[in-house]
XYZ file of C-alpha atoms in Angstrom:
138
model
C -35.697 76.122 -24.780
C -32.506 74.612 -26.099
C -30.141 75.908 -28.708
C -29.209 73.608 -31.557
C -26.336 74.077 -34.027
C -27.294 73.016 -37.558
C -24.928 72.712 -40.564
C -26.547 73.607 -43.833
C -25.349 72.773 -47.379
C -23.062 75.770 -47.746
C -21.663 74.533 -44.427
C -22.406 77.643 -42.440
C -23.473 76.887 -38.946
C -26.618 78.548 -37.695
C -28.206 78.528 -34.308
C -31.838 77.570 -34.025
C -34.062 77.528 -31.013
C -36.503 74.664 -30.519
C -39.019 73.672 -27.949
C -38.508 70.518 -25.931
C -41.847 69.219 -27.141
C -40.776 69.142 -30.834
C -37.380 67.489 -30.304
C -37.156 63.732 -30.549
C -34.935 61.622 -28.398
C -31.799 60.005 -29.851
C -33.104 56.503 -29.148
C -36.194 57.204 -31.267
C -34.080 58.245 -34.256
C -32.103 54.982 -34.229
C -35.064 52.693 -33.609
C -35.335 51.670 -37.280
C -31.646 50.721 -37.658
C -30.903 47.015 -38.150
C -28.479 45.602 -35.673
C -26.020 42.833 -36.407
C -23.024 42.035 -38.561
C -22.672 42.922 -42.192
C -23.958 40.171 -44.469
C -22.123 39.602 -47.740
C -23.353 37.721 -50.791
C -22.040 34.198 -51.199
C -20.749 34.030 -47.643
C -22.895 32.648 -44.902
C -24.634 29.599 -43.566
C -26.217 28.658 -46.901
C -23.008 28.608 -48.935
C -21.033 26.677 -46.285
C -23.315 23.677 -46.612
C -22.932 23.408 -50.399
C -19.805 21.687 -51.626
C -19.040 21.086 -55.247
C -17.115 18.076 -56.533
C -15.493 19.770 -59.519
C -12.081 19.580 -57.909
C -12.021 15.792 -58.132
C -12.908 15.890 -61.820
C -10.254 18.528 -62.490
C -7.591 16.492 -60.672
C -8.393 13.397 -62.714
C -8.325 15.376 -65.950
C -4.959 16.958 -65.056
C -3.477 13.560 -64.175
C -4.585 12.176 -67.532
C -3.027 15.118 -69.356
C 0.243 14.668 -67.473
C 0.310 10.973 -68.325
C -0.371 11.600 -72.005
C 2.326 14.323 -72.088
C 4.848 11.919 -70.557
C 4.015 9.251 -73.119
C 4.399 11.750 -75.964
C 7.739 12.978 -74.601
C 9.073 9.423 -74.366
C 8.056 8.755 -77.950
C 9.677 11.948 -79.225
C 12.903 11.319 -77.305
C 13.359 7.869 -78.746
C 12.500 8.927 -82.296
C 14.298 12.301 -82.424
C 14.759 13.493 -85.978
C 17.220 16.261 -86.817
C 15.297 18.762 -88.944
C 18.278 20.966 -89.789
C 19.477 21.422 -93.323
C 23.010 20.321 -94.309
C 24.091 23.980 -94.447
C 22.873 24.523 -90.875
C 24.693 21.424 -89.668
C 27.936 22.592 -91.344
C 27.507 26.076 -89.849
C 27.075 24.659 -86.332
C 30.167 22.451 -86.749
C 32.283 25.394 -87.860
C 31.051 27.517 -84.956
C 32.020 24.800 -82.477
C 35.444 24.465 -84.134
C 36.101 28.241 -83.972
C 34.952 28.394 -80.378
C 37.365 25.607 -79.402
C 40.210 27.458 -81.179
C 39.398 30.673 -79.251
C 39.360 28.804 -75.959
C 42.723 27.171 -76.690
C 44.267 30.517 -77.718
C 43.082 32.200 -74.522
C 44.296 29.333 -72.370
C 47.684 29.426 -74.099
C 48.688 32.871 -72.727
C 49.088 33.813 -69.089
C 47.828 37.110 -67.720
C 51.372 38.443 -67.504
C 51.962 37.645 -71.178
C 48.690 39.331 -72.201
C 49.619 42.510 -70.299
C 53.042 42.598 -71.960
C 51.493 42.202 -75.422
C 48.973 44.938 -74.706
C 51.712 47.309 -73.524
C 53.758 46.561 -76.647
C 50.702 47.371 -78.775
C 50.144 50.694 -76.965
C 53.814 51.624 -77.447
C 53.520 51.037 -81.177
C 50.623 53.527 -81.492
C 51.342 57.179 -82.281
C 50.952 59.923 -79.699
C 47.761 60.963 -81.438
C 45.992 58.204 -79.524
C 47.332 59.253 -76.116
C 44.804 60.429 -73.569
C 45.512 64.092 -72.799
C 45.901 65.082 -69.188
C 42.889 67.006 -67.952
C 43.276 69.073 -64.825
C 41.114 71.847 -63.443
C 43.825 73.243 -61.164
C 46.683 73.688 -63.649
């Protein structure tokens, strides 16, 4: 007689005694198992032999679309029409003019001159705007 440890659903192990005549060998229990690699759907000898020619059709279609897009772009570049209103055109011109004035004003002063002007401006302010000294030790 052999002792066998069995785990039951509440996972408490119990010890059972069995006769040698009633026990089956391990090789008998695994006799029905299929041996070999795992077989997946769509992958295998059958699918390797089948090749579809959709890629060629897709490439041709994409090339045609690219060619038609290029032709359309060339046509639109040559015949560009400004769709802005006169007010929008005037607004854009004034913005460009103001931007050029700002650039010239900034290029006119050196850094040293800007610092001097800023210091003069701070001196003209009242003491109300001064930053108070904050110290934890004094």
